[in-house]
Structures are given as C-alpha cells and as structure tokens.
CSV table of C-alpha atoms in Angstrom, one decimal:
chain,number,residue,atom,x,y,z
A,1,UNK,CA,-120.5,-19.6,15.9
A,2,UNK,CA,-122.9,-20.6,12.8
A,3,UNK,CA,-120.8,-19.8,9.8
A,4,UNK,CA,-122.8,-17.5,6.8
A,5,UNK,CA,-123.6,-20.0,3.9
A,6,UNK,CA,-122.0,-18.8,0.7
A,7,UNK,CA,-124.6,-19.9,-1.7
A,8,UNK,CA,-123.1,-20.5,-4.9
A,9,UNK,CA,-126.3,-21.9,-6.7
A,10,UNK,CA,-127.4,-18.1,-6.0
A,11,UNK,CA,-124.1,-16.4,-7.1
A,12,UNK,CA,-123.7,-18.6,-10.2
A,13,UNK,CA,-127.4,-17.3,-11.5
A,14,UNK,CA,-126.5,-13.5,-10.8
A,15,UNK,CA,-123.2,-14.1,-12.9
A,16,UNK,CA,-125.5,-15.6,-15.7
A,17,UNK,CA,-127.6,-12.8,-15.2
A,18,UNK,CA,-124.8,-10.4,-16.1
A,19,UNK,CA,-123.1,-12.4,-18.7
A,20,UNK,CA,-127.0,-12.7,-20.5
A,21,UNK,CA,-126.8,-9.0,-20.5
A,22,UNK,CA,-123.1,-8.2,-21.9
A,23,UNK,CA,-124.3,-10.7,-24.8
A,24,UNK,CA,-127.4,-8.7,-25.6
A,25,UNK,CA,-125.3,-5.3,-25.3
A,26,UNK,CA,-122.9,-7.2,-27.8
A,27,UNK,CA,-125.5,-8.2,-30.0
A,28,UNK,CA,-127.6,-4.7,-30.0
A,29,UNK,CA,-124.4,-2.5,-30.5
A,30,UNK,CA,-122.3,-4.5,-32.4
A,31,UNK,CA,-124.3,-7.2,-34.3
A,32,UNK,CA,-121.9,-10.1,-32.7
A,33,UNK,CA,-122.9,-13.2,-30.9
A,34,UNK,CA,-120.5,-14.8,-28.4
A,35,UNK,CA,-119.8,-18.6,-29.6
A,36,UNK,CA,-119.0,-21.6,-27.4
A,37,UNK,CA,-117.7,-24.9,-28.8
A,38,UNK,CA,-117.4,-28.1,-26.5
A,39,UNK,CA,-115.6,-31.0,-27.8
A,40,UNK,CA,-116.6,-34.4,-26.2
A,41,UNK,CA,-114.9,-37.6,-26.9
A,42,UNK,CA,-116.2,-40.7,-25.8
A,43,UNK,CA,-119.4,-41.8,-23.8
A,44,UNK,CA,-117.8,-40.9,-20.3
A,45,UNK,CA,-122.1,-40.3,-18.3
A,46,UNK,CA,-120.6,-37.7,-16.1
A,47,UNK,CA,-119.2,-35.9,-19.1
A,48,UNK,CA,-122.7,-35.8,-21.0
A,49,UNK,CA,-124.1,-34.4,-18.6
A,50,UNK,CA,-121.8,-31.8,-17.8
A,51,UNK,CA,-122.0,-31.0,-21.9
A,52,UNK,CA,-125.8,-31.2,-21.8
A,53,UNK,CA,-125.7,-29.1,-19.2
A,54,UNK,CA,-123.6,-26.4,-20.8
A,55,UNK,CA,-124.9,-25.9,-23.4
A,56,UNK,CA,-128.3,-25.6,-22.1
A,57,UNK,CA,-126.7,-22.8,-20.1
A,58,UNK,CA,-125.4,-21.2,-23.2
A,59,UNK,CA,-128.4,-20.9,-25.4
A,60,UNK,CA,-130.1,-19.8,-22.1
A,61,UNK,CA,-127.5,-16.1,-21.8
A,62,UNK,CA,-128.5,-15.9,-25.5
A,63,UNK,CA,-124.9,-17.3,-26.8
A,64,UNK,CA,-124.1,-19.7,-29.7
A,65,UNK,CA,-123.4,-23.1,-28.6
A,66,UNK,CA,-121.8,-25.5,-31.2
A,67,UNK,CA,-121.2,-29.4,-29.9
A,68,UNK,CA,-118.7,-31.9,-30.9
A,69,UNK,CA,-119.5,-35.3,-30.2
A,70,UNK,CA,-116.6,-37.8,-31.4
A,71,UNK,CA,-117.0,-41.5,-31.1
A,72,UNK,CA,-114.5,-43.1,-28.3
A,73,UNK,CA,-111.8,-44.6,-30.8
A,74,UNK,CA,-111.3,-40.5,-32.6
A,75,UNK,CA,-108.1,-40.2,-33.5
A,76,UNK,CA,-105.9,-37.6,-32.3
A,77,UNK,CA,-105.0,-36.4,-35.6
A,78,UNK,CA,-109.2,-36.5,-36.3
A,79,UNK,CA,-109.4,-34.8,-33.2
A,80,UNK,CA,-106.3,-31.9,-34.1
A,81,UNK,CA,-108.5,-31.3,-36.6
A,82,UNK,CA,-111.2,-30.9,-35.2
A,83,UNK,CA,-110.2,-28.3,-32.8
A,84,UNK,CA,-107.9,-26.8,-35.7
A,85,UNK,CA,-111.2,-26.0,-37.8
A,86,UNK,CA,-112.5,-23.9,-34.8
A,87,UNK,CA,-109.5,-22.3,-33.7
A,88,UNK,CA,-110.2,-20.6,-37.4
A,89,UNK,CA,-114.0,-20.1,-37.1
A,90,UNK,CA,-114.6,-16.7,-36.6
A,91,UNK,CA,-117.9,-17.1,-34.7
A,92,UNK,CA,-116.2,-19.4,-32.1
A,93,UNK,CA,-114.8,-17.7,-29.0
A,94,UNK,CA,-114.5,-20.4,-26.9
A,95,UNK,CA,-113.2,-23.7,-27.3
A,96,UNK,CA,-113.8,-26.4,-24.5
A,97,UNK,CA,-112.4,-29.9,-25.0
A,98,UNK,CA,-114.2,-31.7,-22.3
A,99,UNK,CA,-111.4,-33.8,-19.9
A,100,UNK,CA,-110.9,-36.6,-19.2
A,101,UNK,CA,-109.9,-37.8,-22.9
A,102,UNK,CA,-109.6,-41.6,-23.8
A,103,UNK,CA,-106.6,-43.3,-22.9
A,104,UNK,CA,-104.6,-43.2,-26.5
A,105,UNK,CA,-105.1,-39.5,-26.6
A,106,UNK,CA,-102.4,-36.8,-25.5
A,107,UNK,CA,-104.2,-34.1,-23.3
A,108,UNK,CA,-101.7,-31.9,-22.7
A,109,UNK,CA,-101.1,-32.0,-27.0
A,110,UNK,CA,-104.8,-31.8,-27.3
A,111,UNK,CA,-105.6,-28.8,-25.1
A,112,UNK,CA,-102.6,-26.8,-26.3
A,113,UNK,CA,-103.4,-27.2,-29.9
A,114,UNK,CA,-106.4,-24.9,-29.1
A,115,UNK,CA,-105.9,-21.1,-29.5
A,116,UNK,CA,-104.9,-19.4,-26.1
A,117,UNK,CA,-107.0,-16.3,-26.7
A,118,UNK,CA,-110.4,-19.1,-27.0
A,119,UNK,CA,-108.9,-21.8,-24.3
A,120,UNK,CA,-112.0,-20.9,-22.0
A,121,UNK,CA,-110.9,-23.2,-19.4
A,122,UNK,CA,-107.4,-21.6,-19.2
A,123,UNK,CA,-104.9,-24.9,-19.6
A,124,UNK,CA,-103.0,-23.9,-22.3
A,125,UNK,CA,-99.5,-23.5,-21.4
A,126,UNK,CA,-99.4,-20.0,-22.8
A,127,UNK,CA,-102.5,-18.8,-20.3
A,128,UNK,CA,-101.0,-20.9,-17.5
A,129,UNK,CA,-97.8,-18.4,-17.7
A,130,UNK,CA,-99.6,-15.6,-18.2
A,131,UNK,CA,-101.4,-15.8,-15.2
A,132,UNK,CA,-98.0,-17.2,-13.4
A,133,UNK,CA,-96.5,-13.4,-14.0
A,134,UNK,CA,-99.4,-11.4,-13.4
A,135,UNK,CA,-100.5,-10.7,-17.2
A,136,UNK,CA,-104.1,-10.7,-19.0
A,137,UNK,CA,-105.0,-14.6,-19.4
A,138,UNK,CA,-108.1,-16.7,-19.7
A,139,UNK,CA,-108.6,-17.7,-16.1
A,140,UNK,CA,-109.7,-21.4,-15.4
A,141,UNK,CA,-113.2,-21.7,-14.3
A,142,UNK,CA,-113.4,-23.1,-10.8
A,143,UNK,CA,-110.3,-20.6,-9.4
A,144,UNK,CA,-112.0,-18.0,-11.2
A,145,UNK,CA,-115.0,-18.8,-9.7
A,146,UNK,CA,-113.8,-19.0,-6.2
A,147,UNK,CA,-112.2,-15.7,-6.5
A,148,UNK,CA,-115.5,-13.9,-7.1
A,149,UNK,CA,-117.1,-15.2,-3.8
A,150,UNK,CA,-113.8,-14.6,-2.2
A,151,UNK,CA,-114.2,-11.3,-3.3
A,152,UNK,CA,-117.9,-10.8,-3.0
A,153,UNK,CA,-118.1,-11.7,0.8
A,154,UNK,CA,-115.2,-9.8,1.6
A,155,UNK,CA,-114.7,-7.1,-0.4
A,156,UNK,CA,-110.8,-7.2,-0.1
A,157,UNK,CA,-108.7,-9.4,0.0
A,158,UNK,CA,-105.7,-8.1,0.5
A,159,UNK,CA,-103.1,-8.5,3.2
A,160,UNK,CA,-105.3,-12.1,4.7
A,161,UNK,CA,-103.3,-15.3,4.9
A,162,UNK,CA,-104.9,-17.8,2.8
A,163,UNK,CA,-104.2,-21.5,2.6
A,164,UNK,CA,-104.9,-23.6,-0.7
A,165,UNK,CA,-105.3,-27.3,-0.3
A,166,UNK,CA,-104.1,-29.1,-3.2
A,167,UNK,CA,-102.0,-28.5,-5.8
A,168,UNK,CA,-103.3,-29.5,-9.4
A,169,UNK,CA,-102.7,-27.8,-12.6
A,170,UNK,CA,-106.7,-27.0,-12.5
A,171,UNK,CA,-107.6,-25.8,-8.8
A,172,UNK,CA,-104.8,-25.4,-6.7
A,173,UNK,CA,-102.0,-23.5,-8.7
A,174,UNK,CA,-104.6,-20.9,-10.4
A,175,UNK,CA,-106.3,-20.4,-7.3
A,176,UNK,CA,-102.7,-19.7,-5.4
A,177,UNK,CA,-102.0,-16.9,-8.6
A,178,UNK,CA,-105.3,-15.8,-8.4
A,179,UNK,CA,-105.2,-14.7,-4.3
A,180,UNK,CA,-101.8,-13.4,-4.6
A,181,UNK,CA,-102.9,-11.3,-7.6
A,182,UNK,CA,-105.2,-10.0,-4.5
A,183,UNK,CA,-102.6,-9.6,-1.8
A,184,UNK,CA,-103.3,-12.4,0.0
A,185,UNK,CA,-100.3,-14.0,1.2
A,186,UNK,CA,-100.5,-17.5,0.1
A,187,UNK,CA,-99.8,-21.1,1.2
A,188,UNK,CA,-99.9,-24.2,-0.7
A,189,UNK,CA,-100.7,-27.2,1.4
A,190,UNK,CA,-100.7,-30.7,0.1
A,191,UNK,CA,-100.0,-34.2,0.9
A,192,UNK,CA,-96.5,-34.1,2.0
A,193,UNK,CA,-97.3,-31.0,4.0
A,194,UNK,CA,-95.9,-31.1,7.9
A,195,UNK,CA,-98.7,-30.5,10.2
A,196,UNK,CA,-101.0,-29.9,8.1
A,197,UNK,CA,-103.7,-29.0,10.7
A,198,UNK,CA,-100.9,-26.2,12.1
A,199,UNK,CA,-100.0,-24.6,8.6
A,200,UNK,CA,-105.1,-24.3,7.8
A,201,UNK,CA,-105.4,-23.2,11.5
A,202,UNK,CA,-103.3,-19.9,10.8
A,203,UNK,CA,-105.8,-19.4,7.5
A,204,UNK,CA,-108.1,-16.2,7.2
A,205,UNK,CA,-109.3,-18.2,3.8
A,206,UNK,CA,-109.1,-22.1,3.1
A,207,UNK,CA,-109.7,-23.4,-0.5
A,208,UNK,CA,-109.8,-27.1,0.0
A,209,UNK,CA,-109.4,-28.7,-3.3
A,210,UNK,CA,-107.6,-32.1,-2.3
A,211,UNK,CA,-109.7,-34.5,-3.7
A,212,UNK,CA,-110.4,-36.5,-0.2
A,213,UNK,CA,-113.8,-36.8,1.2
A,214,UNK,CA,-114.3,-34.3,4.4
A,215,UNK,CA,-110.4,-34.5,5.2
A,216,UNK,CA,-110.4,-30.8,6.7
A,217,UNK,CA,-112.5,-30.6,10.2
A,218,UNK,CA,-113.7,-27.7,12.2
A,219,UNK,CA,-110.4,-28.4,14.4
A,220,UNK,CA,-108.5,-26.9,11.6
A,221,UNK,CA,-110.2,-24.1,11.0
A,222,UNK,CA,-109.4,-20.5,12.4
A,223,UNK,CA,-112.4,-19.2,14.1
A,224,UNK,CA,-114.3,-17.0,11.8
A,225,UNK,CA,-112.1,-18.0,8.9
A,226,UNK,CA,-113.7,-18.1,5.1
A,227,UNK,CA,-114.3,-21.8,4.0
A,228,UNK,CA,-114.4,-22.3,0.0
A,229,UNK,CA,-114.8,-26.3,-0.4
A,230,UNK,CA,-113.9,-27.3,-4.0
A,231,UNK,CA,-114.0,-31.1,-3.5
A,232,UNK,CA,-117.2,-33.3,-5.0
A,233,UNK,CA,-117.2,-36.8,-4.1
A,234,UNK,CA,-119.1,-39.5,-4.0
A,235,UNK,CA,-119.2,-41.8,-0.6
A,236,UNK,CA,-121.6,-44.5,0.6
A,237,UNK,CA,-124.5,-43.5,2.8
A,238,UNK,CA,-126.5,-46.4,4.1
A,239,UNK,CA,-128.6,-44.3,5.7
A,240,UNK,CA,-130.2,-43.9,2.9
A,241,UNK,CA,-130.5,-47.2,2.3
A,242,UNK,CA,-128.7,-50.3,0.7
A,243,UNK,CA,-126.0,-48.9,-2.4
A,244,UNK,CA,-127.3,-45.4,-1.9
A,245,UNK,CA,-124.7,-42.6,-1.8
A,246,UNK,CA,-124.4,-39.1,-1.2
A,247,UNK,CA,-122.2,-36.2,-2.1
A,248,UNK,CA,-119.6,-34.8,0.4
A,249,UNK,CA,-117.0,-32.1,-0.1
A,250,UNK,CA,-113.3,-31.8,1.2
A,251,UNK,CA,-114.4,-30.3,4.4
A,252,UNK,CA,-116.4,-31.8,6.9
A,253,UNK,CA,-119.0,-29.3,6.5
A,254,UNK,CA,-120.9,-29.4,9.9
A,255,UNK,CA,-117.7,-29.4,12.2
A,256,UNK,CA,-116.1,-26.9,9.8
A,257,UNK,CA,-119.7,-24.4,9.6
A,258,UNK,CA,-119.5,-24.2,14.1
A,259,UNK,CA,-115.9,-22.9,13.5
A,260,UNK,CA,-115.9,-21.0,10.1
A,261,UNK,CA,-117.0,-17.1,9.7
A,262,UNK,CA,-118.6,-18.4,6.0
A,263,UNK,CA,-118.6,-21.7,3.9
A,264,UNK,CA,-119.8,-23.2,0.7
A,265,UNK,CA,-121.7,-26.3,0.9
A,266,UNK,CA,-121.4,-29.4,-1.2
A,267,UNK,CA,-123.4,-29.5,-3.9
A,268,UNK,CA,-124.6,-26.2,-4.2
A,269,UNK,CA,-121.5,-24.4,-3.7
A,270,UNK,CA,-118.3,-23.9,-6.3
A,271,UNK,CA,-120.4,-26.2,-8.2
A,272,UNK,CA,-122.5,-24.2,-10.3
A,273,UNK,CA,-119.8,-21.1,-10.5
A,274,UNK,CA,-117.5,-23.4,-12.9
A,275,UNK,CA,-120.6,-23.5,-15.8
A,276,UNK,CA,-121.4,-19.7,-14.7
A,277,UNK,CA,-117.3,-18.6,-15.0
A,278,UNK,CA,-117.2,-20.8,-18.3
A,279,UNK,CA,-119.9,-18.7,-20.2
A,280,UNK,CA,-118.5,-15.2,-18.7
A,281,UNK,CA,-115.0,-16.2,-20.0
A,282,UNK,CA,-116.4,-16.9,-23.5
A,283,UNK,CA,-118.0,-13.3,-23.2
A,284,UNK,CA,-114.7,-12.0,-22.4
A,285,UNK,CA,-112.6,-14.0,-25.2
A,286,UNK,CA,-115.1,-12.3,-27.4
A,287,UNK,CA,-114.7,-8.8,-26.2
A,288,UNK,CA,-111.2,-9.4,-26.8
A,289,UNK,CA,-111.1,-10.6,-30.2
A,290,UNK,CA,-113.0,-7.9,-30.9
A,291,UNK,CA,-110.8,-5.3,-29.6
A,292,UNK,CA,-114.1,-4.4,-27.0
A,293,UNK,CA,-114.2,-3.4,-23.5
A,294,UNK,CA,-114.5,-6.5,-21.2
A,295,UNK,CA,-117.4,-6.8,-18.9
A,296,UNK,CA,-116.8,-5.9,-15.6
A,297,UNK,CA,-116.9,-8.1,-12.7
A,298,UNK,CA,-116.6,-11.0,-15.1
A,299,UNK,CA,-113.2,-11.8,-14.9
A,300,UNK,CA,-110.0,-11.9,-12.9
C-alpha cells in the first residue's frame, strides 16, 4: 500500500482562497475590513520570519495587517499595554502575540490579557474552556487546521478511533476536543503511555504532535489508517554534506506512507494550514464582532 499524500501546501491556498473572498464580501456589503495585529518581542530569527510571513499573507486575502515590533528588554507592563490599546481598537479583530516571549515575561499573563473574542490563536483560558465543553470558541490554529483535512479526506469523522500523540496546551488537548466534537472516539497518548505502539496500532486517525524526530514508524500504524504529522524538526543530514540539515516530522514518513491509507509530509503538510487557519479565524472574529454570519467551512 502507497498512502494518498494530503498536501497541505495545496489545502492551505484553497483556504486563503476562500478567506480572500469572505473579506471582499465583507468589504463590498458592509464597508468593513478584517484586521490582524501580531505582537513580536525580541529578535528570536524563526519568529521574524514566521511574522514576515504573516503578514505578507494578510495583505495578500486583502486584510489589514498591523505589526508590533518591541525591543527584547519590553517590559510587561509596556507590553500589557500594548495589547491593551488593541484589545480597544475597533479595526483589530485579531490579536497574535507571537510565542516564545523573553524569559522575564509571563506568557500565560500576557496571552490572557488579550480579549477572547480576538485571541486568534485560541490560548486564552476563556476559549480553552469553551472549546473543553463544546461551546463557540476561537479554535487554535494547527488543531483547527488538522481538523479540516481530517474532514476533507474523509468526509466524516464520526464513530473512527483516533489517537493523538502529545499532549500540549497548543496541539494535543485542542486537537483531542476538536475530534471528539466529531465523534471520534479519542485517545491521548504521551510519554508515559504503556505500549505505546499497542494503544497507535488500533488508530483509524494518528495526529502525531510529540515533538521527537520520526518516533512513530509504519509498524505502528493500522493499515490504511489516516496519518496527520504535526512535528517540524530539525536533524543532521550529512548526506547533504558537512553541518547540513534537513527537516523531519514525528513520523517516519516512508515506513509510515507503505502502511498508512493517507499522510502529510514534512514540510509541506500542517505547515502552511497554521498561517492559512490564522487568517480564516481573524475573518471569523470579525464576523462575530459584527454580529455577521461566519464563513462556512472556515472554522470548527
């Protein structure tokens, strides 16, 4: 068996695509314009990029896009402020305050100083319960994203047994709500989990999201199962030559793609759905401000 390659790149642009034309329905019929504020703090290269990148994205789907760039040593009460003054800016929507923070800075303070009904990225506490009991929340980006292939490939979801892998605040505990909002019946592996290998191999969907490079082979995976890899890391690859390094997911992706009914590769995968499930919650934090119907498809 040769598993069917989910490709995210491809899923990501059609979400753009539809996101680009809520916001010119938005701006035709209703003279408003969707608005996306990142805050960055610090220098940290990967997160300039990932803030370059989004906001290129944004202007692209014809939205607002406001940056924030504070210098390393910000205060939190500078930064408080910061996110204070848009929580009350009528033409911001979404609020993003890129992660990791420096080290003197409370994130769980920071991020749930932000207004739940524009916490795109769906920490806040208040959108984390929400979502816990089944209620209208902003949805973090990479479950949220996962979901719609889940659901795009398969149609329904409901009654398969899925297995998460990985249990952070960001992936693993959203993605769990998220599937048993569709009827999946759900398992939470992790670290301490007993025969691990046992508890995948009885998966009709795995969402590795463990943070370990390639720990989940094709000997754990159900035949014809549905493979969603979250992991990105970075590991050595002297093939390439001397310090040259290349990016691997959670799954060993060729031992996984003989066994698996579909997969996502790494890069190319969940990858590009977090930037594309950013902009489509901003579009729906603005349909709800304004007391709109929210685009279809779009969200959870």
């Amino acid at each position: 068996m040769t598993a069917t390659v989910i490709d995210g790149k491809a899923f990501a642009a059609k979400v753009r695509g539809q996101v680009a034309d809520h916001v010119a329905r938005l701006k035709e019929a209703h003279g408003i314009t969707p608005g996306l504020a990142v805050v960055l703090v610090g220098e940290d290269p990967a997160s300039q990029v990932y803030v370059r990148s989004k906001g290129k994205m944004t202007v692209e789907v014809g939205m607002k896009s406001v940056e924030h760039k504070l210098d390393a040593d910000t205060s939190e009460a500078d930064l408080l402020a910061v996110v204070k003054s848009l929580n009350e800016d009528p033409e911001i929507h979404g609020i993003l305050v890129q992660l990791p923070l420096p080290g003197h800075l409370n994130e769980d303070l920071v991020i749930n100083s932000i207004d739940p009904a524009k916490d795109v990225d769906g920490f806040h506490i208040s959108n984390v319960g929400l979502l816990g009991t089944g209620q209208k929340s902003m949805v973090p980006c990479t479950p949220l994203g996962c979901l719609m292939m889940l659901r795009d490939h398969h149609g329904s979801l409901s009654g398969l047994n899925a297995v998460v892998i990985g249990r952070s605040n960001i992936v693993g505990k959203p993605m769990a709500q998220l599937l048993l909002g569709d009827s999946c019946t759900v398992t939470i592996a992790h670290s301490r989990t007993k025969d691990i290998q046992d508890v995948v191999r009885g998966a009709d969907v795995v969402v590795a999201a463990v943070g370990r490079p390639e720990m989940v082979t094709g000997e754990w995976i159900k035949p014809g199962a549905t493979v969603i890899d979250v992991g990105i890391n970075r590991i050595d690859a002297p093939e390439k030559g001397e310090g040259k390094t290349r990016l691997v997911g959670d799954c060993n992706y060729d031992s996984c793609a003989e066994v698996a009914g579909a997969i996502t590769p790494v890069p190319g995968g969940v990858g590009p759905m977090t930037i594309a499930c950013l902009l489509a919650n901003t579009v729906t934090a603005c349909c709800r401000a304004n007391g709109l119907a929210e685009p279809e498809g779009l969200t959870a």
